[in-house]
mmCIF file of C-alpha atoms in Angstrom:
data_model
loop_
_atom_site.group_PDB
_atom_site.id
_atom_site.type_symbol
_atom_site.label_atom_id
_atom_site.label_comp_id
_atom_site.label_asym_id
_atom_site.label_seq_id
_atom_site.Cartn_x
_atom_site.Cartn_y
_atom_site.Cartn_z
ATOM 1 C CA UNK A 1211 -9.595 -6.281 -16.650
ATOM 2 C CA UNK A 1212 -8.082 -5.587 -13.314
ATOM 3 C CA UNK A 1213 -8.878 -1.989 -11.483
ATOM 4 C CA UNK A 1214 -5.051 -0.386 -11.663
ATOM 5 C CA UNK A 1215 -2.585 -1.903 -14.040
ATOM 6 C CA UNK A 1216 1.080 -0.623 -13.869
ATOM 7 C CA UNK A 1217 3.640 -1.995 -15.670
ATOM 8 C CA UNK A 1218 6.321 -3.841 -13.380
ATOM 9 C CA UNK A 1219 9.389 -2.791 -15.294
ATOM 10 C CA UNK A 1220 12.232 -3.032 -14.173
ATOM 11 C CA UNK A 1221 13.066 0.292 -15.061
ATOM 12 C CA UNK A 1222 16.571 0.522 -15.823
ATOM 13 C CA UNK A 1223 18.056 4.779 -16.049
ATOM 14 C CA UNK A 1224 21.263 6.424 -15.811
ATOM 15 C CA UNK A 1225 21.876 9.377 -13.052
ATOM 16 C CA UNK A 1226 20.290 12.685 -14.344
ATOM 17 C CA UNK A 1227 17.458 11.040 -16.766
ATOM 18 C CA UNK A 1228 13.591 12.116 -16.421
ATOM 19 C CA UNK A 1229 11.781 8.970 -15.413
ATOM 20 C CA UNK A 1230 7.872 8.728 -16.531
ATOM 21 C CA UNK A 1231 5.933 6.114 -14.616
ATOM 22 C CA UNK A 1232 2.624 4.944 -15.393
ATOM 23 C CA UNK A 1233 -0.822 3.213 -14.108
ATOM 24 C CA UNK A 1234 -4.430 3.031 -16.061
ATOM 25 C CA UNK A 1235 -7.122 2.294 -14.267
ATOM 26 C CA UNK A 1236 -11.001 0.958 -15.233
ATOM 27 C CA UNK A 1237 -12.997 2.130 -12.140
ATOM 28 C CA UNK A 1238 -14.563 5.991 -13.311
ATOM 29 C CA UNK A 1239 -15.247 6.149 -9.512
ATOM 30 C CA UNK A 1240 -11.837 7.156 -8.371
ATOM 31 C CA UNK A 1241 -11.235 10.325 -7.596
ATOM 32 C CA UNK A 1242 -7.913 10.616 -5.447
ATOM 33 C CA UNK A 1243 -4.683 9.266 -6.990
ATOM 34 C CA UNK A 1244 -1.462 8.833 -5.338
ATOM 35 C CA UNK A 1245 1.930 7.405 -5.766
ATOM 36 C CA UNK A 1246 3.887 5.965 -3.069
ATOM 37 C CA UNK A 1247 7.715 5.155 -2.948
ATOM 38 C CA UNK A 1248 8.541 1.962 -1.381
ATOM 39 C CA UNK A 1249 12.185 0.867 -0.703
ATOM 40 C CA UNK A 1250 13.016 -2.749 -0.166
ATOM 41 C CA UNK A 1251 11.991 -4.086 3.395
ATOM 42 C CA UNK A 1252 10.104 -1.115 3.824
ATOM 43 C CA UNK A 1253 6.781 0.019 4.289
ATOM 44 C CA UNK A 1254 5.243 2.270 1.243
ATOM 45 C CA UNK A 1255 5.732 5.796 1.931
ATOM 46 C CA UNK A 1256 3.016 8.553 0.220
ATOM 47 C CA UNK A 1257 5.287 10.803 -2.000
ATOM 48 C CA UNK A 1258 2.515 12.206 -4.095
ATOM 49 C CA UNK A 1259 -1.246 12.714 -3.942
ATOM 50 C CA UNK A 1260 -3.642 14.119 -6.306
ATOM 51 C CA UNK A 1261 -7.406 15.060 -6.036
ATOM 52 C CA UNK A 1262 -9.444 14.586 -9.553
ATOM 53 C CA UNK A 1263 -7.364 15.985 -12.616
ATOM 54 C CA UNK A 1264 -4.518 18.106 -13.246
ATOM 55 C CA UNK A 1265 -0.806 18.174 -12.269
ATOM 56 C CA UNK A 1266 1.191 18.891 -8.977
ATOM 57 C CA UNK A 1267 4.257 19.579 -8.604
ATOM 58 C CA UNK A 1268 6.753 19.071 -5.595
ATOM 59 C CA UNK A 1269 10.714 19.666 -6.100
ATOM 60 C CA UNK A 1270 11.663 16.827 -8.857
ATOM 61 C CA UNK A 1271 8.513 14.916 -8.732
ATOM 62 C CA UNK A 1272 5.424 15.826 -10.849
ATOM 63 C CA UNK A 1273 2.179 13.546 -10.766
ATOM 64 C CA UNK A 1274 -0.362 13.978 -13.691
ATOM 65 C CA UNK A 1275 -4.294 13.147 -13.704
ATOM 66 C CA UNK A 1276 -6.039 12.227 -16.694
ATOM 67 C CA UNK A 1277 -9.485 11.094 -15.820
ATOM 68 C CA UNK A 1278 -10.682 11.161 -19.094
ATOM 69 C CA UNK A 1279 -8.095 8.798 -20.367
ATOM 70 C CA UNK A 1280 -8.019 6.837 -17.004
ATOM 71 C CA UNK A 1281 -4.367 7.402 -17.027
ATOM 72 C CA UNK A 1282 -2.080 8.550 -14.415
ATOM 73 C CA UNK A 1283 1.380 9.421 -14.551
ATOM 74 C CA UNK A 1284 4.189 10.334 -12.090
ATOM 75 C CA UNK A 1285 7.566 11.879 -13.522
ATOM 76 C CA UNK A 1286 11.140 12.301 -11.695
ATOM 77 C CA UNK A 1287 13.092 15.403 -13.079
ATOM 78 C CA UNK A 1288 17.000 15.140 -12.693
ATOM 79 C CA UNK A 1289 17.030 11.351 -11.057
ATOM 80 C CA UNK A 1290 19.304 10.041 -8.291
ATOM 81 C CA UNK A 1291 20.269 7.009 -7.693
ATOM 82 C CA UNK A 1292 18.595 7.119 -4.225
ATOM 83 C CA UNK A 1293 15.533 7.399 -6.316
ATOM 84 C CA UNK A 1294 15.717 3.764 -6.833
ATOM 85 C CA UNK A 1295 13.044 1.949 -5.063
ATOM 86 C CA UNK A 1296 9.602 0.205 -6.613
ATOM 87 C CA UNK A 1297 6.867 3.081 -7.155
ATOM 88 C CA UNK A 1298 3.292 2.073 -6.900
ATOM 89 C CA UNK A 1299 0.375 4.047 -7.930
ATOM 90 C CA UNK A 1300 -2.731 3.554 -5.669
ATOM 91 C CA UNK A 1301 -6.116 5.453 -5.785
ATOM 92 C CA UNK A 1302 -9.104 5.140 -3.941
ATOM 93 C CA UNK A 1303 -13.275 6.567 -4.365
ATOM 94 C CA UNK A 1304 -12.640 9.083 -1.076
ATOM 95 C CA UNK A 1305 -13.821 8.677 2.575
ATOM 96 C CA UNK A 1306 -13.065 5.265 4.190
ATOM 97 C CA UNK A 1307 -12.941 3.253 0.744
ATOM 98 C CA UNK A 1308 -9.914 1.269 0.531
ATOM 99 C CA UNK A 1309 -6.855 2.370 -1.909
ATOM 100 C CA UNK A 1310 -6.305 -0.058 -4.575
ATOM 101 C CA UNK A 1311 -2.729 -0.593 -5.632
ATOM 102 C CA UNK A 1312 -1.072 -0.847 -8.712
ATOM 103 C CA UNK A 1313 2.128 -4.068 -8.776
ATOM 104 C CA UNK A 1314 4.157 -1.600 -8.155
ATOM 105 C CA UNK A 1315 7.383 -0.836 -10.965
ATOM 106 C CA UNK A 1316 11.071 -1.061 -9.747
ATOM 107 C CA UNK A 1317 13.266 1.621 -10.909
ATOM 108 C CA UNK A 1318 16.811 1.561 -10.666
ATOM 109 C CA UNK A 1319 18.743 4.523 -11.277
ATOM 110 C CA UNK A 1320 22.360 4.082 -11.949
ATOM 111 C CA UNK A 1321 25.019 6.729 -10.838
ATOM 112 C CA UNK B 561 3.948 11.610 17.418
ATOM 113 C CA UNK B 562 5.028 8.092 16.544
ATOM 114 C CA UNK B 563 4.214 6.419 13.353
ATOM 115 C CA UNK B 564 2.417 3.407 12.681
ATOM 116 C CA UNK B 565 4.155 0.307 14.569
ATOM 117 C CA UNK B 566 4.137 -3.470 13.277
ATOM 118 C CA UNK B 567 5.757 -6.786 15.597
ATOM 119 C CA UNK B 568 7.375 -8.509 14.827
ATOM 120 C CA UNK B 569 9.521 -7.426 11.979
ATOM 121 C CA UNK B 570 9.952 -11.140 11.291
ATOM 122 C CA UNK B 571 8.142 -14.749 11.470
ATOM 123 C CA UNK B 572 8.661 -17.916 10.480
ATOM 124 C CA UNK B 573 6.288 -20.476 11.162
ATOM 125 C CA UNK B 574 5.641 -23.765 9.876
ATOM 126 C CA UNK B 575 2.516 -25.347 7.311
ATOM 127 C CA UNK B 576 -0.324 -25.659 9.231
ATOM 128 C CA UNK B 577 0.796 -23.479 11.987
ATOM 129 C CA UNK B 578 -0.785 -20.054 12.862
ATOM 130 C CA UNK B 579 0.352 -16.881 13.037
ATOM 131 C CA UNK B 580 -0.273 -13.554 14.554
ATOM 132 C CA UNK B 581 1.025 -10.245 13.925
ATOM 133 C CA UNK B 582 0.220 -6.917 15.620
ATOM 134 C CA UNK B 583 -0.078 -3.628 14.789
ATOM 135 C CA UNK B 584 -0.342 -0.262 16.612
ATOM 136 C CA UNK B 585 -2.135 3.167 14.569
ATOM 137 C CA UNK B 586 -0.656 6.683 14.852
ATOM 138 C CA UNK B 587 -2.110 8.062 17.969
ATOM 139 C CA UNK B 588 -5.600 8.906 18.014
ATOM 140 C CA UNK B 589 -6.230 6.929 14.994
ATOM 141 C CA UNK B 590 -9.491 4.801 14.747
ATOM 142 C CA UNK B 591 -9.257 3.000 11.775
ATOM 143 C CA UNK B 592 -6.590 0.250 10.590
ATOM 144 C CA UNK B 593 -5.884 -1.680 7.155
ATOM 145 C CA UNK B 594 -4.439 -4.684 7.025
ATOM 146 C CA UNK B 595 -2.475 -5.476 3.593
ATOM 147 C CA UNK B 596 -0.743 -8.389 2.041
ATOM 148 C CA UNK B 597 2.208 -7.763 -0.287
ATOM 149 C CA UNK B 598 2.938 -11.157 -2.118
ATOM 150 C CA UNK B 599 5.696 -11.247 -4.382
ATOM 151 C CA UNK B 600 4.853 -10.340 -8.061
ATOM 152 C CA UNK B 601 0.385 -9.542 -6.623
ATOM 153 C CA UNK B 602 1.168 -6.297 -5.582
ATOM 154 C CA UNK B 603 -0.469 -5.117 -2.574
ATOM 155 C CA UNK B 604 -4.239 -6.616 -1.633
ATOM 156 C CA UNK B 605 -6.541 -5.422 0.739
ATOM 157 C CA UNK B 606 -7.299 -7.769 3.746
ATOM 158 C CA UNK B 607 -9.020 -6.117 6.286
ATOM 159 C CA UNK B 608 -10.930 -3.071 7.792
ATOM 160 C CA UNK B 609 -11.021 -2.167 11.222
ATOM 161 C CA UNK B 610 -12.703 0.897 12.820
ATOM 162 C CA UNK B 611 -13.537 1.596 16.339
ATOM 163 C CA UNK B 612 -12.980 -1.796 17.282
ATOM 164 C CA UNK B 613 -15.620 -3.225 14.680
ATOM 165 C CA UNK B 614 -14.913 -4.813 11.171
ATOM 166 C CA UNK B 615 -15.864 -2.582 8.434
ATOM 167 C CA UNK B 616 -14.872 -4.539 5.128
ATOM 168 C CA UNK B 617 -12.965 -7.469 4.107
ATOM 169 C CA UNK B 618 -11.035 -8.308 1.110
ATOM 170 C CA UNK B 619 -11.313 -11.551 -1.052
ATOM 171 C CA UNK B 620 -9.352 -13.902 1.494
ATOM 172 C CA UNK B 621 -10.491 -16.919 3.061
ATOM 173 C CA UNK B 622 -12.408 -16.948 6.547
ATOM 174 C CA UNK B 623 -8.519 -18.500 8.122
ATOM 175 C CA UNK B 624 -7.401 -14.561 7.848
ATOM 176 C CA UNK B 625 -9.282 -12.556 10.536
ATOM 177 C CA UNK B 626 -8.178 -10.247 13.231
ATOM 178 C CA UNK B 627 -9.374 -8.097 15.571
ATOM 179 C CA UNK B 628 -9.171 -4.423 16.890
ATOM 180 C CA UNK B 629 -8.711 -3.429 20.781
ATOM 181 C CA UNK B 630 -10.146 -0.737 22.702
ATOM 182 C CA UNK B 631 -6.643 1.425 22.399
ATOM 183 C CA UNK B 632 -7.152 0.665 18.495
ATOM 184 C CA UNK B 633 -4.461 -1.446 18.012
ATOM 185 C CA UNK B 634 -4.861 -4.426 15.825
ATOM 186 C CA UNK B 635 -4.027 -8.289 15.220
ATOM 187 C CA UNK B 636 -4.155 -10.129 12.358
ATOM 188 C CA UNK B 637 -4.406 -13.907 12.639
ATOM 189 C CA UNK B 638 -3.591 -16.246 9.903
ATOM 190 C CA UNK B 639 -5.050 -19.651 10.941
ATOM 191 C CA UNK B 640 -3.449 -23.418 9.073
ATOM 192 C CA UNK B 641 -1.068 -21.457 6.975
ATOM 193 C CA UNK B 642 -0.033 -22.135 3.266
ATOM 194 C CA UNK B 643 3.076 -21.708 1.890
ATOM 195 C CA UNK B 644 1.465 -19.432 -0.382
ATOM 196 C CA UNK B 645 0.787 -16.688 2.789
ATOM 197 C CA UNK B 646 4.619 -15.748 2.731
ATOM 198 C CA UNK B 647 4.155 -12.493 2.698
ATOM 199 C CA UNK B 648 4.509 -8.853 3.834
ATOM 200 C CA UNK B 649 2.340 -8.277 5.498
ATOM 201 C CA UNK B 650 1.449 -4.368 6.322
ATOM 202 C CA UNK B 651 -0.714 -2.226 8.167
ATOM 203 C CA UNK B 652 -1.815 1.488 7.497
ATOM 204 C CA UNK B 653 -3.318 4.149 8.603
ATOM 205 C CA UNK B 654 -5.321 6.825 6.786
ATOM 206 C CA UNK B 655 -3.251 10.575 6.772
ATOM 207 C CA UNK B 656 -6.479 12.544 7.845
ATOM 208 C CA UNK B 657 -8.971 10.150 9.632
ATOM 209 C CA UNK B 658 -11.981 11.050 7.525
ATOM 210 C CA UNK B 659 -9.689 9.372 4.343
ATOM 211 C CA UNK B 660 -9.344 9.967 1.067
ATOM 212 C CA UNK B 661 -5.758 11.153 1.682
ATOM 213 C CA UNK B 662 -3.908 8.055 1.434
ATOM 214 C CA UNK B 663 -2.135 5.884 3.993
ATOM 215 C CA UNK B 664 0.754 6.240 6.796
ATOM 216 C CA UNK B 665 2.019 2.290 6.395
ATOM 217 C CA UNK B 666 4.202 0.627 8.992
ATOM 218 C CA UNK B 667 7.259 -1.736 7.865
ATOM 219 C CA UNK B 668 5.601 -4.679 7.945
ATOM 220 C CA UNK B 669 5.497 -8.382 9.511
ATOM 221 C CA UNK B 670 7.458 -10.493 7.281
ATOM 222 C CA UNK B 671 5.733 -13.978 7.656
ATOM 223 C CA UNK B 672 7.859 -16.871 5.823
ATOM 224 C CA UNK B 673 5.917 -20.161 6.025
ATOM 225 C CA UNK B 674 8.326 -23.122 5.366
#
């Protein structure tokens, strides 16, 4: 069983739809979560992170924590089609580990 | 204050050849991650680097290694390369330098080995 598992997609929505995307993880360890945006020929940029369980909210995005599940979420609210990128979920044990990365799913959202 | 900085944006190099690609932290950064984004593997960890000494390494083979420099910029060296290293190759750096706050990434080294 791999550490993060996210499904690839592609993730196909029109303008205006909610968008729920999606990574489980194995390793009970992890304790910050985080979902970056990353658009093609780009770096990853951070566009959410979460410590330990419970929701945050910033303008359209809202990430969700589950550690009891081992199931993270991120949803978009009111999607543009400059929302269209891949989205990978990452997560890490704190301090200097390293992240570990979800595949990353590709969502296009179509005007 | 400037981000984190990657040369070149592109490579190609032939099988067998090697390659080296640089990278440059946010100021007064110690610490440097190297990453390799294949197509369809997501992105896997390489490499460590902190205060010029290498702190962890992924599961690559010994022909990946780097180095870190007194200013705390980094290479990464890719020795008799495979087709199978095309890549995109990115560093990071973590947001708060104790960690556990995620990464600032650069754009990447795009290394295409034909």
């Amino acid at each position: 069983q791999k550490e993060v598992e996210q499904d690839p997609g592609p993730l196909s929505v029109p303008e205006g739809a909610i968008v729920s995307l999606n990574c489980t993880y194995s390793n009970s360890a992890f304790q910050y979560f985080m979902w970056y945006r990353q658009y093609s020929r780009k770096g990853p940029e951070l566009l959410m992170y979460t410590y330990s369980s419970g929701n945050k909210e910033d303008g359209r995005f809202t990430a969700q924590v589950d550690k009891s599940s081992k199931y993270i979420s991120l949803f978009i609210r009111d999607s543009q089609p400059s929302d269209s990128a891949t989205y990978l979920c990452a997560m890490s044990g704190g301090g200097s580990e390293k992240l570990v990365f979800g595949k990353g799913t590709k969502l296009t959202v179509n005007p | 204050e400037a981000g984190v900085t990657q040369s070149p944006t592109h490579l190609i190099k032939t099988r067998g050849q090697q390659a080296t690609l640089r990278c440059s932290p946010i100021s007064g950064h110690t610490s440097v991650y190297w990453y390799q984004q294949a197509l369809g593997l997501g992105l896997q960890f390489l490499l460590w680097y902190d205060e010029g000494e290498e702190r962890n390494r992924g599961n690559f083979p010994p022909r990946f290694s780097g180095r870190q420099f007194p200013n705390y910029s980094s290479e990464l060296n890719v020795n008799a390369l495979e087709l199978e290293d095309s890549a995109l190759y990115l560093c990071a750096t973590p947001i708060v330098p104790q960690g556990g706050y995620g990464y600032t990434f650069g754009s990447g080294t795009r290394l295409t080995v034909v």
